Tab-separated table of C-alpha atoms and ligand atoms in Angstrom:
chain	number	residue	atom	x	y	z
C	20	MET	CA	2.676	54.217	22.378
C	21	GLU	CA	-1.031	55.138	22.377
C	22	LEU	CA	-2.474	56.507	25.620
C	23	PRO	CA	-6.021	57.179	26.863
C	24	ASP	CA	-7.441	60.627	26.206
C	25	TYR	CA	-10.796	61.691	27.740
C	26	ILE	CA	-11.405	64.481	25.260
C	27	LYS	CA	-11.331	61.973	22.409
C	28	ALA	CA	-13.204	59.403	24.530
C	29	ARG	CA	-16.254	61.590	25.002
C	30	LYS	CA	-16.614	62.434	21.320
C	31	ARG	CA	-19.785	61.140	19.619
C	32	SER	CA	-20.088	61.513	15.854
C	33	LYS	CA	-22.554	60.139	13.346
C	34	GLU	CA	-19.829	58.202	11.564
C	35	LYS	CA	-20.744	54.653	10.622
C	36	VAL	CA	-19.432	51.978	12.970
C	37	GLU	CA	-16.749	49.838	11.384
C	38	ILE	CA	-17.001	46.072	11.677
C	39	GLU	CA	-13.666	44.269	11.722
C	40	ASN	CA	-12.856	40.586	11.836
C	41	TYR	CA	-10.547	39.023	14.387
C	42	GLU	CA	-7.468	37.462	12.835
C	43	ILE	CA	-4.143	36.206	14.096
C	44	THR	CA	-1.098	35.018	12.246
C	45	ASP	CA	0.201	31.423	12.486
C	46	ASP	CA	3.556	32.474	13.933
C	47	LEU	CA	1.762	33.602	17.121
C	48	LYS	CA	0.052	30.302	17.778
C	49	GLU	CA	2.918	28.812	19.774
C	50	ILE	CA	4.114	31.809	21.797
C	51	GLY	CA	2.533	30.403	24.937
C	52	LYS	CA	3.724	26.828	24.507
C	53	GLY	CA	4.581	25.313	27.889
C	54	LYS	CA	3.355	28.428	29.688
C	55	LYS	CA	0.481	28.835	32.143
C	56	TYR	CA	-1.831	31.825	32.510
C	57	PHE	CA	-4.056	33.166	35.271
C	58	LEU	CA	-6.815	35.621	34.397
C	59	LYS	CA	-8.511	37.681	37.100
C	60	THR	CA	-11.784	39.437	36.262
C	61	TYR	CA	-13.251	42.421	38.112
C	62	GLY	CA	-16.638	44.040	37.498
C	63	CYS	CA	-19.768	43.395	35.493
C	64	GLN	CA	-21.074	40.678	33.157
C	65	MET	CA	-19.583	42.555	30.189
C	66	ASN	CA	-16.158	42.092	31.702
C	67	GLU	CA	-16.880	38.464	32.558
C	68	HIS	CA	-17.813	37.864	28.951
C	69	ASP	CA	-14.739	39.757	27.689
C	70	SER	CA	-12.688	37.427	29.874
C	71	GLU	CA	-14.248	34.449	28.090
C	72	ASN	CA	-12.839	35.966	24.882
C	73	LEU	CA	-9.452	36.725	26.453
C	74	LYS	CA	-9.123	33.147	27.698
C	75	ALA	CA	-9.916	31.709	24.263
C	76	MET	CA	-7.364	34.018	22.622
C	77	LEU	CA	-4.680	33.009	25.128
C	78	GLU	CA	-5.427	29.328	24.538
C	79	GLU	CA	-5.165	29.873	20.793
C	80	LEU	CA	-1.613	31.045	21.571
C	81	SER	CA	-1.041	27.711	23.431
C	82	PHE	CA	-1.208	29.100	26.986
C	83	VAL	CA	-2.881	26.779	29.527
C	84	GLU	CA	-5.135	28.116	32.323
C	85	VAL	CA	-4.264	27.671	36.023
C	86	ASP	CA	-6.432	28.620	38.984
C	87	ASP	CA	-3.633	29.940	41.209
C	88	TYR	CA	-1.742	33.079	40.187
C	89	LYS	CA	1.332	31.894	42.083
C	90	LYS	CA	1.729	29.049	39.564
C	91	ALA	CA	1.323	31.220	36.466
C	92	ASP	CA	3.865	32.475	33.903
C	93	LEU	CA	1.410	35.137	32.751
C	94	VAL	CA	-1.117	37.016	34.902
C	95	LEU	CA	-3.692	39.209	33.187
C	96	LEU	CA	-6.033	41.512	35.151
C	97	ASN	CA	-9.275	42.425	33.390
C	98	THR	CA	-10.207	45.506	35.394
C	99	CYS	CA	-13.264	47.616	36.269
C	100	SER	CA	-13.546	51.398	36.805
C	101	ILE	CA	-17.065	51.813	38.046
C	102	ARG	CA	-16.205	52.537	41.703
C	103	GLU	CA	-13.087	53.291	43.696
C	104	ASN	CA	-13.098	49.907	45.456
C	105	ALA	CA	-12.725	48.107	42.095
C	106	HIS	CA	-9.570	50.195	41.551
C	107	ASN	CA	-8.282	49.380	44.996
C	108	LYS	CA	-8.726	45.651	44.450
C	109	ALA	CA	-6.784	45.716	41.163
C	110	PHE	CA	-3.968	47.799	42.632
C	111	GLY	CA	-3.882	45.454	45.651
C	112	MET	CA	-3.435	42.515	43.283
C	113	LEU	CA	-0.670	44.379	41.416
C	114	GLY	CA	1.086	44.798	44.799
C	115	ARG	CA	1.010	41.012	45.356
C	116	LEU	CA	2.276	40.383	41.824
C	117	LYS	CA	5.152	42.838	42.308
C	118	HIS	CA	6.208	40.858	45.356
C	119	ILE	CA	6.192	37.592	43.376
C	120	LYS	CA	8.129	39.176	40.527
C	121	GLU	CA	10.786	40.525	42.903
C	122	LYS	CA	11.139	37.532	45.205
C	123	GLU	CA	10.029	34.385	43.399
C	124	ASN	CA	9.627	34.662	39.652
C	125	PRO	CA	11.406	37.523	37.853
C	126	ASN	CA	10.161	36.144	34.511
C	127	LEU	CA	6.510	36.587	35.431
C	128	ILE	CA	4.632	38.517	32.720
C	129	VAL	CA	1.922	40.847	34.015
C	130	GLY	CA	-0.742	42.551	31.885
C	131	LEU	CA	-3.618	44.886	32.661
C	132	CYS	CA	-6.662	45.430	30.453
C	133	GLY	CA	-10.333	46.379	30.664
C	134	CYS	CA	-11.914	49.626	31.827
C	135	MET	CA	-9.102	50.893	34.099
C	136	ALA	CA	-6.765	50.820	31.127
C	137	GLN	CA	-8.996	53.419	29.456
C	138	GLU	CA	-8.445	55.905	32.299
C	139	GLU	CA	-5.856	58.635	31.810
C	140	GLY	CA	-4.892	58.733	35.505
C	141	VAL	CA	-4.412	54.966	35.774
C	142	VAL	CA	-2.186	54.648	32.712
C	143	ASP	CA	-0.031	57.606	33.852
C	144	HIS	CA	0.325	55.885	37.208
C	145	ILE	CA	1.355	52.593	35.587
C	146	ILE	CA	3.934	54.286	33.373
C	147	ASN	CA	5.448	56.159	36.315
C	148	LYS	CA	5.062	53.823	39.281
C	149	TYR	CA	4.495	50.339	37.837
C	150	LYS	CA	7.246	50.110	35.224
C	151	TRP	CA	7.432	46.377	35.849
C	152	VAL	CA	3.906	45.797	34.423
C	153	ASN	CA	4.681	44.313	31.009
C	154	PHE	CA	1.682	45.368	28.956
C	155	VAL	CA	-1.557	47.359	28.998
C	156	PHE	CA	-4.391	47.423	26.469
C	157	GLY	CA	-7.898	48.856	26.571
C	158	THR	CA	-11.478	47.885	25.798
C	159	HIS	CA	-11.358	48.941	22.134
C	160	ASN	CA	-8.443	46.749	21.155
C	161	MET	CA	-8.953	43.585	23.185
C	162	HIS	CA	-8.594	41.616	19.928
C	163	ARG	CA	-4.994	42.847	19.684
C	164	LEU	CA	-3.974	40.801	22.741
C	165	PRO	CA	-1.943	38.237	20.711
C	166	PHE	CA	0.146	40.967	19.046
C	167	ILE	CA	0.653	43.112	22.162
C	168	LEU	CA	1.573	40.067	24.247
C	169	SER	CA	3.977	38.842	21.576
C	170	ASP	CA	5.719	42.244	21.597
C	171	ALA	CA	5.833	42.201	25.413
C	172	LEU	CA	7.532	38.777	25.314
C	173	LYS	CA	10.047	39.767	22.618
C	174	LYS	CA	10.939	43.308	23.626
C	175	ASN	CA	12.187	44.162	27.054
C	176	LYS	CA	9.963	47.227	27.225
C	177	GLN	CA	6.549	48.066	28.652
C	178	GLN	CA	3.888	47.832	25.912
C	179	ILE	CA	0.968	50.239	26.176
C	180	GLU	CA	-1.751	50.380	23.532
C	181	VAL	CA	-4.967	52.108	24.557
C	182	LEU	CA	-7.193	53.623	21.891
C	183	SER	CA	-9.472	56.503	22.817
C	184	ARG	CA	-12.105	56.495	20.164
C	185	GLU	CA	-15.774	56.054	19.718
C	186	GLY	CA	-15.227	52.390	19.016
C	187	ASN	CA	-15.839	49.762	16.383
C	188	ILE	CA	-17.169	46.210	16.481
C	189	ILE	CA	-14.939	43.167	16.216
C	190	GLU	CA	-16.563	39.935	15.114
C	191	GLY	CA	-15.095	36.457	15.278
C	192	ILE	CA	-13.112	36.673	18.534
C	193	PRO	CA	-12.957	33.107	19.901
C	194	VAL	CA	-14.734	32.359	23.166
C	195	LYS	CA	-14.179	29.899	26.001
C	196	ARG	CA	-17.490	29.917	27.870
C	197	ASP	CA	-17.426	29.384	31.628
C	198	ASN	CA	-20.848	27.749	31.782
C	199	PRO	CA	-21.945	24.867	29.484
C	200	TYR	CA	-25.674	25.662	29.762
C	201	LYS	CA	-25.986	29.430	29.757
C	202	ALA	CA	-24.162	31.974	27.652
C	203	TYR	CA	-23.633	35.695	27.465
C	204	VAL	CA	-24.181	37.309	24.072
C	205	ASN	CA	-23.186	40.928	23.458
C	206	ILE	CA	-25.786	42.912	21.564
C	207	ILE	CA	-24.705	46.526	22.062
C	208	TYR	CA	-21.414	48.072	23.148
C	209	GLY	CA	-20.763	51.433	24.837
C	210	CYS	CA	-23.175	54.030	26.148
C	211	ASP	CA	-24.285	57.504	25.074
C	212	LYS	CA	-26.345	58.406	28.119
C	213	PHE	CA	-23.521	60.158	30.023
C	214	CYS	CA	-25.186	59.921	33.441
C	215	THR	CA	-23.163	62.457	35.395
C	216	TYR	CA	-21.681	59.979	37.908
C	217	CYS	CA	-20.695	57.307	35.397
C	218	ILE	CA	-17.371	56.564	33.775
C	219	VAL	CA	-18.668	53.935	31.336
C	220	PRO	CA	-19.292	56.283	28.373
C	221	TYR	CA	-15.572	57.235	28.599
C	222	THR	CA	-14.172	53.741	29.032
C	223	ARG	CA	-16.457	51.838	26.646
C	224	GLY	CA	-17.068	54.347	23.847
C	225	LYS	CA	-20.174	55.189	21.909
C	226	GLN	CA	-23.358	53.180	21.702
C	227	ARG	CA	-22.972	50.705	18.848
C	228	SER	CA	-25.241	47.781	18.086
C	229	ARG	CA	-24.094	44.460	16.726
C	230	ASN	CA	-25.617	43.398	13.463
C	231	PRO	CA	-28.820	41.360	14.104
C	232	LYS	CA	-27.614	38.620	11.744
C	233	ASP	CA	-24.413	38.120	13.755
C	234	ILE	CA	-26.379	37.924	17.015
C	235	ILE	CA	-28.926	35.442	15.655
C	236	ARG	CA	-26.164	33.294	14.149
C	237	GLU	CA	-24.390	33.203	17.519
C	238	VAL	CA	-27.587	32.201	19.361
C	239	GLU	CA	-28.424	29.538	16.733
C	240	LYS	CA	-24.973	28.044	17.207
C	241	LEU	CA	-25.491	28.055	20.992
C	242	VAL	CA	-28.798	26.208	20.541
C	243	SER	CA	-27.141	23.577	18.362
C	244	ASP	CA	-24.317	23.239	20.904
C	245	GLY	CA	-26.909	22.405	23.589
C	246	TYR	CA	-27.073	25.717	25.458
C	247	LYS	CA	-30.364	26.324	27.264
C	248	GLU	CA	-30.114	30.001	28.091
C	249	VAL	CA	-28.713	33.268	26.777
C	250	THR	CA	-28.328	36.646	28.444
C	251	LEU	CA	-28.263	39.475	25.920
C	252	LEU	CA	-25.753	42.003	27.195
C	253	GLY	CA	-25.274	45.745	26.893
C	254	GLN	CA	-24.814	48.795	29.112
C	255	ASN	CA	-28.179	49.948	27.845
C	256	VAL	CA	-29.870	47.181	25.845
C	257	ASN	CA	-33.058	49.080	25.009
C	258	ALA	CA	-31.032	51.515	22.933
C	259	TYR	CA	-30.316	48.564	20.635
C	260	GLY	CA	-30.671	49.484	16.966
C	261	LYS	CA	-30.841	53.247	17.473
C	262	ASP	CA	-27.577	53.607	15.588
C	263	PHE	CA	-28.810	51.672	12.510
C	264	ASP	CA	-29.864	53.494	9.360
C	265	TYR	CA	-32.857	51.148	9.168
C	266	GLN	CA	-35.717	50.462	11.564
C	267	TYR	CA	-34.823	47.525	13.829
C	268	THR	CA	-35.145	47.801	17.596
C	269	MET	CA	-34.763	45.773	20.786
C	270	GLU	CA	-38.337	44.551	20.324
C	271	ASN	CA	-37.481	43.144	16.888
C	272	LEU	CA	-34.278	41.583	18.177
C	273	LEU	CA	-35.965	39.905	21.152
C	274	GLU	CA	-38.620	38.417	18.891
C	275	ASP	CA	-36.017	37.152	16.437
C	276	VAL	CA	-33.841	35.678	19.210
C	277	SER	CA	-36.985	34.079	20.611
C	278	LYS	CA	-37.558	32.327	17.247
C	279	THR	CA	-34.172	30.581	17.436
C	280	GLY	CA	-35.781	28.202	19.932
C	281	ILE	CA	-33.324	28.864	22.772
C	282	GLU	CA	-35.214	27.867	25.907
C	283	ARG	CA	-34.563	30.896	28.101
C	284	ILE	CA	-33.683	34.492	27.248
C	285	PHE	CA	-32.634	37.146	29.748
C	286	PHE	CA	-31.346	40.607	28.876
C	287	MET	CA	-29.607	43.372	30.801
C	288	THR	CA	-29.259	46.276	31.559
C	289	SER	CA	-32.344	48.365	30.729
C	290	HIS	CA	-32.450	52.130	31.059
C	291	PRO	CA	-35.966	53.293	32.009
C	292	TRP	CA	-35.700	55.986	29.311
C	293	ASP	CA	-35.759	53.615	26.328
C	294	PHE	CA	-38.221	51.060	27.718
C	295	THR	CA	-41.134	51.036	25.254
C	296	ASP	CA	-44.636	49.570	25.513
C	297	GLY	CA	-43.770	47.400	22.504
C	298	LEU	CA	-40.859	45.909	24.429
C	299	ILE	CA	-43.126	45.103	27.383
C	300	ASP	CA	-45.522	43.355	24.972
C	301	VAL	CA	-42.742	41.222	23.468
C	302	ILE	CA	-41.550	40.101	26.919
C	303	ALA	CA	-45.140	39.257	27.874
C	304	LYS	CA	-45.837	37.449	24.598
C	305	CYS	CA	-42.727	35.287	24.040
C	306	ASP	CA	-42.666	32.250	26.328
C	307	ASN	CA	-38.906	31.914	26.159
C	308	VAL	CA	-38.244	35.557	27.144
C	309	MET	CA	-38.048	35.270	30.921
C	310	PRO	CA	-40.289	37.463	33.094
C	311	TYR	CA	-37.371	39.283	34.686
C	312	VAL	CA	-36.348	42.910	34.189
C	313	HIS	CA	-33.346	44.686	35.664
C	314	LEU	CA	-34.436	48.334	35.771
C	315	PRO	CA	-31.925	50.579	37.583
C	316	VAL	CA	-33.584	53.537	39.273
C	317	GLN	CA	-30.436	54.997	40.938
C	318	SER	CA	-32.435	57.379	43.173
C	319	GLY	CA	-36.017	58.021	44.227
C	320	SER	CA	-35.578	61.789	44.336
C	321	SER	CA	-36.561	63.634	41.145
C	322	ARG	CA	-34.174	66.446	42.113
C	323	ILE	CA	-31.212	64.038	42.371
C	324	LEU	CA	-32.284	62.165	39.209
C	325	LYS	CA	-32.052	65.470	37.359
C	326	LEU	CA	-28.549	66.083	38.734
C	327	MET	CA	-27.658	62.534	37.694
C	328	GLY	CA	-28.860	63.246	34.137
C	329	ARG	CA	-31.207	60.257	34.194
C	330	ARG	CA	-34.015	61.858	32.128
C	331	TYR	CA	-36.942	60.546	34.222
C	332	THR	CA	-38.642	61.496	37.470
C	333	LYS	CA	-39.686	59.416	40.447
C	334	GLU	CA	-43.264	59.547	39.150
C	335	SER	CA	-42.479	58.538	35.555
C	336	TYR	CA	-40.281	55.671	36.798
C	337	ILE	CA	-43.091	54.396	39.022
C	338	GLU	CA	-45.505	54.641	36.099
C	339	LEU	CA	-43.228	52.481	33.948
C	340	PHE	CA	-42.573	50.093	36.821
C	341	ASP	CA	-46.299	49.593	37.476
C	342	LYS	CA	-46.978	49.052	33.771
C	343	ILE	CA	-44.322	46.316	33.568
C	344	ARG	CA	-45.753	44.670	36.720
C	345	GLU	CA	-49.260	44.817	35.342
C	346	ARG	CA	-48.594	43.554	31.820
C	347	ILE	CA	-46.026	40.802	32.378
C	348	PRO	CA	-47.478	37.976	34.480
C	349	ASN	CA	-45.353	37.020	37.526
C	350	VAL	CA	-42.558	39.389	36.521
C	351	CYS	CA	-39.666	40.018	38.910
C	352	ILE	CA	-37.940	43.389	38.793
C	353	SER	CA	-34.545	44.247	40.213
C	354	THR	CA	-32.708	47.548	40.389
C	355	ASP	CA	-29.512	49.493	41.127
C	356	ILE	CA	-29.519	52.315	43.673
C	357	ILE	CA	-26.790	54.825	44.523
C	358	VAL	CA	-26.788	56.578	47.899
C	359	GLY	CA	-24.859	59.740	48.726
C	360	PHE	CA	-24.834	61.381	45.302
C	361	PRO	CA	-23.502	64.972	45.704
C	362	GLY	CA	-26.152	67.212	47.229
C	363	GLU	CA	-28.337	64.309	48.431
C	364	GLU	CA	-30.190	65.518	51.537
C	365	GLU	CA	-32.028	63.365	54.061
C	366	GLU	CA	-35.259	64.335	52.300
C	367	ASP	CA	-33.969	62.983	48.955
C	368	PHE	CA	-32.896	59.785	50.642
C	369	GLN	CA	-36.382	59.471	52.166
C	370	ASP	CA	-37.765	59.694	48.608
C	371	THR	CA	-35.563	56.723	47.693
C	372	LEU	CA	-36.844	54.731	50.682
C	373	ASP	CA	-40.356	55.696	49.735
C	374	LEU	CA	-39.855	54.464	46.169
C	375	VAL	CA	-38.458	51.166	47.446
C	376	GLU	CA	-41.544	50.777	49.676
C	377	HIS	CA	-43.655	51.143	46.546
C	378	CYS	CA	-41.620	48.923	44.207
C	379	LYS	CA	-40.770	46.156	46.697
C	380	TYR	CA	-37.946	44.961	44.446
C	381	ASP	CA	-37.075	41.286	44.077
C	382	ASN	CA	-33.425	42.199	44.101
C	383	ALA	CA	-31.441	45.423	44.390
C	384	PHE	CA	-27.771	46.245	44.025
C	385	THR	CA	-27.049	49.163	46.324
C	386	PHE	CA	-23.959	51.344	46.098
C	387	ILE	CA	-22.285	54.236	47.830
C	388	TYR	CA	-21.612	57.026	45.371
C	389	SER	CA	-17.963	56.939	44.326
C	390	PRO	CA	-16.571	60.032	42.575
C	391	ARG	CA	-14.970	59.110	39.244
C	392	GLU	CA	-12.260	61.441	38.032
C	393	LYS	CA	-13.375	64.056	35.485
C	394	THR	CA	-17.049	63.031	35.470
C	395	PRO	CA	-19.425	66.018	36.023
C	396	ALA	CA	-20.715	64.716	39.387
C	397	ALA	CA	-17.209	64.378	40.794
C	398	MET	CA	-16.742	68.106	40.238
C	399	LEU	CA	-19.871	69.070	42.226
C	400	LYS	CA	-19.046	70.866	45.451
C	401	ASP	CA	-21.440	69.413	48.020
C	402	GLN	CA	-20.083	65.867	48.271
C	403	VAL	CA	-21.813	63.859	51.023
C	404	PRO	CA	-19.567	62.893	53.976
C	405	GLU	CA	-18.460	59.244	53.989
C	406	GLU	CA	-20.145	58.395	57.310
C	407	VAL	CA	-23.498	59.751	56.070
C	408	LYS	CA	-23.217	57.630	52.913
C	409	GLU	CA	-22.425	54.526	54.987
C	410	GLU	CA	-25.321	55.129	57.316
C	411	ARG	CA	-27.775	55.626	54.418
C	412	LEU	CA	-26.547	52.461	52.721
C	413	GLN	CA	-27.245	50.450	55.876
C	414	ARG	CA	-30.737	51.888	56.231
C	415	LEU	CA	-31.465	51.231	52.545
C	416	ASN	CA	-30.177	47.674	52.736
C	417	ALA	CA	-32.404	46.906	55.709
C	418	VAL	CA	-35.452	47.916	53.654
C	419	VAL	CA	-34.505	46.189	50.381
C	420	ASN	CA	-33.571	42.972	52.202
C	421	LYS	CA	-36.951	42.931	53.914
C	422	TYR	CA	-38.649	42.852	50.503
C	423	PHE	CA	-36.338	40.199	49.038
C	424	LEU	CA	-37.467	37.900	51.840
C	425	GLU	CA	-41.115	38.934	51.601
C	426	ASN	CA	-41.202	38.280	47.830
C	427	ASN	CA	-39.432	34.958	48.212
C	428	LYS	CA	-41.933	33.890	50.872
C	429	LYS	CA	-44.763	34.413	48.392
C	430	LEU	CA	-43.215	31.659	46.262
C	431	VAL	CA	-43.373	28.990	48.979
C	432	GLY	CA	-45.586	26.125	47.774
C	433	LYS	CA	-45.351	27.246	44.129
C	434	ILE	CA	-43.755	25.211	41.338
C	435	VAL	CA	-41.052	27.071	39.402
C	436	PRO	CA	-39.012	26.113	36.314
C	437	VAL	CA	-35.310	25.831	37.167
C	438	LEU	CA	-32.211	25.465	35.023
C	439	VAL	CA	-30.063	23.108	37.090
C	440	GLU	CA	-26.453	24.267	37.046
C	441	GLY	CA	-24.514	22.005	39.368
C	442	THR	CA	-23.980	20.692	42.873
C	443	SER	CA	-24.150	23.263	45.633
C	444	GLU	CA	-21.703	23.688	48.486
C	445	LYS	CA	-23.918	21.633	50.773
C	446	LYS	CA	-23.399	17.923	50.125
C	447	ASN	CA	-25.929	16.055	47.974
C	448	GLU	CA	-27.684	19.211	46.887
C	449	LEU	CA	-28.157	20.732	43.471
C	450	PHE	CA	-28.551	24.410	42.648
C	451	GLY	CA	-30.049	26.332	39.783
C	452	TYR	CA	-31.839	29.517	38.837
C	453	THR	CA	-35.582	30.032	38.405
C	454	ASN	CA	-37.157	31.757	35.392
C	455	THR	CA	-36.950	34.992	37.409
C	456	ASN	CA	-33.268	34.554	38.164
C	457	LYS	CA	-33.599	33.398	41.780
C	458	LEU	CA	-31.078	30.976	43.230
C	459	ILE	CA	-32.667	27.732	44.467
C	460	ASN	CA	-31.129	24.718	46.252
C	461	PHE	CA	-32.711	21.259	46.330
C	462	ALA	CA	-31.871	17.575	46.657
C	463	GLY	CA	-31.585	15.694	43.353
C	464	ARG	CA	-29.622	13.357	41.122
C	465	ASP	CA	-26.595	14.606	39.204
C	466	ASP	CA	-28.182	13.649	35.880
C	467	LEU	CA	-30.554	16.616	36.281
C	468	ILE	CA	-27.640	19.021	35.810
C	469	GLY	CA	-28.041	20.972	32.577
C	470	LYS	CA	-31.797	20.374	32.400
C	471	ILE	CA	-34.759	22.663	32.997
C	472	ILE	CA	-36.993	20.993	35.577
C	473	ASN	CA	-39.907	21.837	37.851
C	474	VAL	CA	-39.087	22.480	41.490
C	475	ARG	CA	-41.541	23.170	44.317
C	476	VAL	CA	-40.381	25.970	46.627
C	477	THR	CA	-40.320	24.744	50.235
C	478	GLU	CA	-38.516	27.536	52.042
C	479	ALA	CA	-37.665	31.181	51.447
C	480	LYS	CA	-34.489	32.930	52.545
C	481	THR	CA	-33.392	36.499	51.822
C	482	TRP	CA	-31.043	35.642	48.943
C	483	SER	CA	-32.138	32.134	47.953
C	484	LEU	CA	-34.871	29.534	48.000
C	485	ASP	CA	-34.958	25.879	49.023
C	486	GLY	CA	-37.065	23.417	47.075
C	487	GLU	CA	-37.850	19.833	46.100
C	488	VAL	CA	-37.925	18.279	42.648
C	489	VAL	CA	-41.416	17.681	41.233
C	490	GLU	CA	-41.261	14.244	39.607
M	507	5AD	N1	-20.610	55.376	42.125
M	507	5AD	C1	-21.416	54.421	42.623
M	507	5AD	N2	-22.141	53.586	41.858
M	507	5AD	C2	-22.050	53.737	40.515
M	507	5AD	N3	-22.650	53.079	39.497
M	507	5AD	C3	-22.212	53.605	38.341
M	507	5AD	N4	-21.340	54.605	38.576
M	507	5AD	C4	-21.223	54.709	39.928
M	507	5AD	C5	-20.488	55.565	40.793
M	507	5AD	N5	-19.695	56.508	40.308
M	507	5AD	C6	-23.629	52.008	39.711
M	507	5AD	C7	-24.972	52.338	39.069
M	507	5AD	C8	-25.007	51.409	37.892
M	507	5AD	C9	-24.219	50.230	38.396
M	507	5AD	C10	-23.707	49.322	37.345
M	507	5AD	O1	-23.155	50.821	39.111
M	507	5AD	O2	-25.982	51.999	39.993
M	507	5AD	O3	-26.324	51.063	37.497
M	508	SF4	FE1	-23.436	54.621	33.028
M	508	SF4	FE2	-25.822	55.785	32.718
M	508	SF4	FE3	-24.659	54.534	30.629
M	508	SF4	FE4	-25.607	53.096	32.674
M	508	SF4	S1	-26.830	54.369	31.266
M	508	SF4	S2	-23.589	52.844	31.666
M	508	SF4	S3	-25.208	54.418	34.412
M	508	SF4	S4	-23.903	56.375	31.659
């Protein structure tokens, strides 16, 4: 039984990243025959995309998906570690599954994977208190699902296989994409930044870039399958290529992906540290790279940024921000902000509000700092009281929301390109996303679904737009 180990997980060596190919044996292909699975995903786009792989692997084993966990023979939770509330949700779900297993379906198979499985404390807890969970595997060995599940079905014993290592790259894992028009494509795994509050470098391993050829091949296939849009994914996409022994960077990759002819390219997440002028030029130059940048700032206080280990100051962030605004026409910029980092005083928080007043973000994901076990920030003494964090979050949200609405209002009367995704909750309405990733609702025929069309913005709301089709 292999268990998570944080000392191994934080190791970073110069060893070459191994590339393995996904393979399963024929005898596994029927282990799910007649059985239904339910997969629950928590967390970020990386996890959502991993779940698209997990679903395809399960279906290769003949399992069939159901949308209600009460009807399933197998329930798999793909978990997230980033904040305490993600933990609480997964443990809450385990509580409901325990009840079903005890009262209704003793044969129910339950598995847990994803980031929580890479945490020492969580796996200890599962071994001691959740003996009825059938299997656990981590982020480095997701491709082993068929084998681990097969063992869990055969042997009447909890299966735990979590590797704590810097990580390799697995190519060829099948994928069942949730959306027929837009696709996630991984370009870089892991993170080496070790921001002091963040657990990702421990749960996802070292920064390792996928081979450009594999990425381009995947995008070319998506184009030929009729996909209109890709989002290039990584914890820190601008670090792409830094681990190669040849010169090939995010700028080169974006240009090469642009040449595949895919109609829209997004990418996330960008760390301000690695954002080069060359990258700004490529975004400005390539018509199919969308004018949208997600640029997490985390705090507007240079003192707190230093404690966070972010490697930039309020001033250098604003300089980069202004440069992106200036050089990329009609760009929209979104961000992530944490309030209540240890030692954050009212004055630091005011610096954050001040930065938001300057940047007037198009979108912002705001979070209360959540201590993650064994990260440097969690060990700092002056943790901010919960009620102060809550109060700051509310004040921050009031300001960011004001700018979402203000920016959206500036679009009223303008014509924007929209990828139409489907029918919205309101009857007879379609919805889609603009080239700057804004949700827009409008009346239209169903045959527009899957197309990129022009829509005139007629009304602005805080989190969405209304519009009408331009014939
Ligand atoms: N507490 C609160 N928010 C966090 N994030 C990362 N770690 C934590 C934490 N411990 C936020 C950051 C990051 C986003 C994905 O989650 O803002 O950019
Ligand atoms: Fe976490 Fe920082 Fe890496 Fe983002 S860049 S995943 S916040 S360590």
